[in-house]
Coordinates of C-alpha atoms in Angstrom, one line a residue:
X1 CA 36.5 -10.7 -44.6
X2 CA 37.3 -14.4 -43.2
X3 CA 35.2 -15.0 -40.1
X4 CA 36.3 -14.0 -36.5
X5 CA 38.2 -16.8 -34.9
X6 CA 36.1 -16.2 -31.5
X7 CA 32.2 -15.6 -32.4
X8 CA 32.8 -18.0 -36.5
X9 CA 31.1 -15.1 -37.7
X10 CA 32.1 -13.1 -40.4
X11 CA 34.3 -9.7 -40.2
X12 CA 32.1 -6.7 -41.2
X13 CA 33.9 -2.9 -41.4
X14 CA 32.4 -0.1 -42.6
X15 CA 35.2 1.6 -44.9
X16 CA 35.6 4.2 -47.4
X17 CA 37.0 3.1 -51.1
X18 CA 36.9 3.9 -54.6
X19 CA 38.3 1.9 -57.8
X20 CA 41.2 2.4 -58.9
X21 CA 44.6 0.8 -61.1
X22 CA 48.1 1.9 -59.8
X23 CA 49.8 -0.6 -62.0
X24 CA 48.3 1.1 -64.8
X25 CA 49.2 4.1 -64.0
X26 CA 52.7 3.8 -63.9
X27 CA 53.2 0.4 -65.7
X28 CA 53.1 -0.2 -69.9
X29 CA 49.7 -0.9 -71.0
X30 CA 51.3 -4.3 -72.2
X31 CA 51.6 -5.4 -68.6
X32 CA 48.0 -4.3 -67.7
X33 CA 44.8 -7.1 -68.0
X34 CA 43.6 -8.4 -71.1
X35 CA 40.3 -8.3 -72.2
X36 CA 38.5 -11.8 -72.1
X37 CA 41.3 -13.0 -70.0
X38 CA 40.2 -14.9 -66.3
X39 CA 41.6 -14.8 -63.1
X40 CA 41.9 -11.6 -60.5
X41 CA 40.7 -8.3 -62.2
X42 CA 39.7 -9.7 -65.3
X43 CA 35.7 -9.1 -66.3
X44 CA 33.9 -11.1 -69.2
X45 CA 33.5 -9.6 -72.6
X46 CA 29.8 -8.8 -73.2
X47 CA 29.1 -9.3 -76.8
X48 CA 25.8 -7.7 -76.3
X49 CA 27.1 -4.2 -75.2
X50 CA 26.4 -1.1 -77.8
X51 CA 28.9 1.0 -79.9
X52 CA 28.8 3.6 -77.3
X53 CA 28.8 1.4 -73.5
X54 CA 31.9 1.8 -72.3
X55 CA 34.3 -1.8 -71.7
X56 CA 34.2 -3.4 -68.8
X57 CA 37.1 -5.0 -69.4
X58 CA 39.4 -1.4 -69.5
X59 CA 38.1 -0.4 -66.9
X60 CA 40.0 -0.2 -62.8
X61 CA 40.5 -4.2 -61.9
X62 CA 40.8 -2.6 -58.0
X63 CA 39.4 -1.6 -55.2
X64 CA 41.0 0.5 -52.7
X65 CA 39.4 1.1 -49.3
X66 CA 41.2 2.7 -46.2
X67 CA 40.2 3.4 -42.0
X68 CA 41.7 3.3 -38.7
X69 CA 44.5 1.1 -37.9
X70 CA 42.9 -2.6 -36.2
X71 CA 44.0 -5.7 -35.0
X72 CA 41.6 -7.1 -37.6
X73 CA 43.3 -5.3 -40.6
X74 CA 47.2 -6.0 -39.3
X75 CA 46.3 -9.5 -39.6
X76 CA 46.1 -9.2 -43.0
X77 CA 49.2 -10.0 -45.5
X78 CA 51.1 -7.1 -47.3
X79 CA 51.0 -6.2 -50.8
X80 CA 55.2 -6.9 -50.2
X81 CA 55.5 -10.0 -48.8
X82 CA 57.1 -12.3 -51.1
X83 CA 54.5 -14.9 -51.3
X84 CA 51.2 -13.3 -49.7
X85 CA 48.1 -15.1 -49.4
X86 CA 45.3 -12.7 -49.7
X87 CA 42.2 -12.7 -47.5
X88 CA 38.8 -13.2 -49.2
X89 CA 36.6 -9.8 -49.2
X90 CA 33.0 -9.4 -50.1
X91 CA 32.3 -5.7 -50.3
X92 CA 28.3 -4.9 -50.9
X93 CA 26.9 -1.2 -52.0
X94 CA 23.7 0.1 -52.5
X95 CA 22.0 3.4 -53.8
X96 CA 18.8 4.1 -53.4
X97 CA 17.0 6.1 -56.3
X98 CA 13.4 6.6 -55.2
X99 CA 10.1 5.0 -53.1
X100 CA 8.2 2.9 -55.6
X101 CA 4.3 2.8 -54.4
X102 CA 1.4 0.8 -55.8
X103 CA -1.6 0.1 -55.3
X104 CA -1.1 -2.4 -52.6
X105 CA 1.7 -2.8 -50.1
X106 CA 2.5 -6.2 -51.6
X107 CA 4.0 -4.3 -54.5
X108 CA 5.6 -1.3 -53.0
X109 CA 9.4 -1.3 -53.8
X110 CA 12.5 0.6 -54.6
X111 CA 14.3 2.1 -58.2
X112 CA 17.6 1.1 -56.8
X113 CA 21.4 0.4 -57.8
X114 CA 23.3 -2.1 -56.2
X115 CA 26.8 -4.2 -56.2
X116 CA 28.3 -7.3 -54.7
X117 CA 31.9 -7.9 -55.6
X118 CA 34.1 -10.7 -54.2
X119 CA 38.1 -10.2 -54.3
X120 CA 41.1 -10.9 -52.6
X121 CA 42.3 -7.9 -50.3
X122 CA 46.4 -7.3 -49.1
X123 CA 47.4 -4.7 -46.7
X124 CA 49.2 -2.1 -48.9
X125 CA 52.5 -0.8 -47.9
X126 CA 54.7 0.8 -50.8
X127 CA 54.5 4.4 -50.3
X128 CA 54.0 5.3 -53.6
X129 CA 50.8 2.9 -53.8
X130 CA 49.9 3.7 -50.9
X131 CA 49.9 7.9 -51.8
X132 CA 48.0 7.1 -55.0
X133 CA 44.7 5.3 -53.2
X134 CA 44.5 8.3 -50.4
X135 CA 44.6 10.7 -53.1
X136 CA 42.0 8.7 -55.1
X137 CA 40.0 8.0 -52.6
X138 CA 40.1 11.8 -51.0
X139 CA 39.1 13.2 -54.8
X140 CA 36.2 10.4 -55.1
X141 CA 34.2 12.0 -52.3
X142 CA 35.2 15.8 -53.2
X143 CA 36.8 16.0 -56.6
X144 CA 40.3 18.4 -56.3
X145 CA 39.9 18.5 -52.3
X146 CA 43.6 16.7 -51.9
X147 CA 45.2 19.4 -53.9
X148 CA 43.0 21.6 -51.9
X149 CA 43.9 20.7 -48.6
X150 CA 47.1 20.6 -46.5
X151 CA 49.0 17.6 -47.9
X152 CA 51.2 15.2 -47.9
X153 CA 49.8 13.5 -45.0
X154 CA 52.1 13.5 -41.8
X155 CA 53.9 10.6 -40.3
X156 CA 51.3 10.4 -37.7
X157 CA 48.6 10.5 -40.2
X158 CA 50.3 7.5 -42.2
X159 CA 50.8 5.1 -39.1
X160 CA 47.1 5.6 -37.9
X161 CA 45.7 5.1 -41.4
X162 CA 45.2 1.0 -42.9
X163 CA 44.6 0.9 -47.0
X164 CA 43.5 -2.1 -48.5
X165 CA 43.9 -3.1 -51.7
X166 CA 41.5 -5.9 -53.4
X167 CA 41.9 -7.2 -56.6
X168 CA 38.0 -8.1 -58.0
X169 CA 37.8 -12.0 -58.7
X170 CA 34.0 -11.4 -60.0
X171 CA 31.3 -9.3 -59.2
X172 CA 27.6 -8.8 -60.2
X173 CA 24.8 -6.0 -59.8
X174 CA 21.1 -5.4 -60.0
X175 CA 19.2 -2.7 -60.8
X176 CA 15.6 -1.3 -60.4
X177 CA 14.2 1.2 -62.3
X178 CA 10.8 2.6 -63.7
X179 CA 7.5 2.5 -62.1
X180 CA 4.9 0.4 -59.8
X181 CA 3.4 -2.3 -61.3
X182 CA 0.3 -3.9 -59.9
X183 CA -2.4 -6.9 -60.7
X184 CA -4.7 -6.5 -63.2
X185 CA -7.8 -6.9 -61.1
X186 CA -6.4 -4.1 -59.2
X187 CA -6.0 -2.1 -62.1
X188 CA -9.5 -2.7 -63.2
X189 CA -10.9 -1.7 -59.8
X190 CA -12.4 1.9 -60.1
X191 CA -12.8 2.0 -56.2
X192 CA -9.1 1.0 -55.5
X193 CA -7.9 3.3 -58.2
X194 CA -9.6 6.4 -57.3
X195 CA -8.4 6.1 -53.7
X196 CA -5.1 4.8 -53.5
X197 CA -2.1 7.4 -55.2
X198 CA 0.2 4.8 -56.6
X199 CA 3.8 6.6 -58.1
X200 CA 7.3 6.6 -57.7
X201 CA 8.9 9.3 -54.7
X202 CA 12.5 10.5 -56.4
X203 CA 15.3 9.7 -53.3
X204 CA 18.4 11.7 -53.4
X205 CA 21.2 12.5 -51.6
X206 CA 21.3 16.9 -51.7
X207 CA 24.4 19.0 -50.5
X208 CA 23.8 22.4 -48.8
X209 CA 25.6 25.6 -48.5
X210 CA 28.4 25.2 -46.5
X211 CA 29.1 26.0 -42.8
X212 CA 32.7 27.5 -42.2
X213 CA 34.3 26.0 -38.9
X214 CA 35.3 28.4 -36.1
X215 CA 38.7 28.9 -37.2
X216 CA 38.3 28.9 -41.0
X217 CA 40.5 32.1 -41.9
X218 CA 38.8 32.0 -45.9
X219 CA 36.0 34.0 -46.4
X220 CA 34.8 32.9 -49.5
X221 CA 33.2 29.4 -50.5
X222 CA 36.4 27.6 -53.2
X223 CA 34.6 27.6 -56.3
X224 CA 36.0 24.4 -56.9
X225 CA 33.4 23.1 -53.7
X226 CA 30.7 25.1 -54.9
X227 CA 30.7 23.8 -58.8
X228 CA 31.2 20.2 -57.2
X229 CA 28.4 21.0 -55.1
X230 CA 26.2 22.4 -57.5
X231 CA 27.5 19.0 -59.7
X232 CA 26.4 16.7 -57.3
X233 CA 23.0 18.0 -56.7
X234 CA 22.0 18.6 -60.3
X235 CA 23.4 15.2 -61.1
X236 CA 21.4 13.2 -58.1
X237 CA 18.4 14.7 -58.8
X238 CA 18.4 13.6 -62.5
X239 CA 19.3 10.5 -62.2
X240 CA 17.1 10.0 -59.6
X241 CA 14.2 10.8 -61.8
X242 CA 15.6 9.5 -64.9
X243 CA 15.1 6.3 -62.9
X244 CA 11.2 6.4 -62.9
X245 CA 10.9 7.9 -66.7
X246 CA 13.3 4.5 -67.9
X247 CA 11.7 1.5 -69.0
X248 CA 13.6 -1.8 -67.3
X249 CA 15.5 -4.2 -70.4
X250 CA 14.7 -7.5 -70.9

């Protein structure tokens, strides 16, 4: 976000937020972005993508990401004002698949997954828009948990509660995967090899068995949380290792 008027440093919030396209969902594909084409949303076509990747370019052009009602956020336009200026965003993730040890400290490093993606951000107000991301965002960290849950939000709930919405301008990630990798005179050193474990430690996020709260009234775990969990855990800890078993592109 711009920089802070007061310090000239940047604006940095911790927020929750998935992708997402609301004008796709209720507009004509017709009016939706072009592949190939520039400006907000739009992603390069790859010519060296396989039969089976997936396009970039269909996929969601937005990000939505919501918290507590600030000062900060108000001062942001609204996704209805009839000639809105967006703020400039840069929103950074990273996942981290597993310790990568060598032989020497200088080589240690991490398999890891990571994005930087600059956009323009408006503060949305249009109800319906507004519905959409919560429910997106809600199933993104536990998939069916809004229809699963006591909805619609209340009035309350709505007032306290600032979405953005940021169309991507570009974005770019990086990725680590496979094994340690160390000198060759290290490699040729019995001594060094024989007493130094060098390897790759699988990181992963697990869920456990839930906890009821002290007023939970249903006995029985939803199956729809315990598939997700089991799901989630099965899926981490494959990809996780799948990680150190893949051999990086060039």
């Amino acid at each position: 976000m711009p920089k802070d008027e007061q310090d000239g440093f940047p604006t940095i919030l911790p927020m929750l937020g998935c992708t997402g396209n609301f004008e796709t969902r209720y507009l004509p594909n017709s009016q939706a972005a072009e592949p190939g084409t520039d400006g907000p949303g739009a992603f390069p076509e790859d010519d060296n993508r396989s039969p089976d990747e997936p396009d970039p370019s269909q996929g969601p052009r937005t990000i939505y990401i919501h918290g507590h009602v600030s000062a900060r956020l108000l001062k942001l336009p609204t996704s209805d004002d009839p000639a809105p200026s967006p703020a400039p965003v840069c929103i950074a993730a990273t996942h981290i698949d597993g310790l990568v040890l060598a032989l020497t400290p200088f080589h240690h490093s991490c398999n890891y997954r990571s994005v930087v993606v600059h956009g323009l951000a408006t503060l949305v107000i249009d109800q319906d828009e507004k519905d959409y991301a919560m429910h997106l965002i809600t199933d993104n960290v536990l998939a069916m948990r809004w229809a699963n849950s006591r909805t619609p939000p209340t009035k309350a709930e709505l007032q306290s509660t600032s979405l953005l919405r940021i169309d991507i301008v570009n974005a770019s990630a990086k990725i680590r995967i496979g094994g340690p990798s160390d000198d060759r005179h290290d490699l040729k050193d019995e001594e060094v090899t024989g007493g130094v474990w060098a390897g790759t430690v699988p990181m992963y996020l697990q869920y456990g068995e839930p906890i009821e709260s002290s007023y939970n009234q249903v006995k029985t775990v939803p199956r729809y949380l315990e598939e997700w969990r089991r799901k989630e855990n099965t899926e981490a800890k494959e990809n996780a290792e799948q990680a150190v078993r893949e051999v990086k592109k060039k």
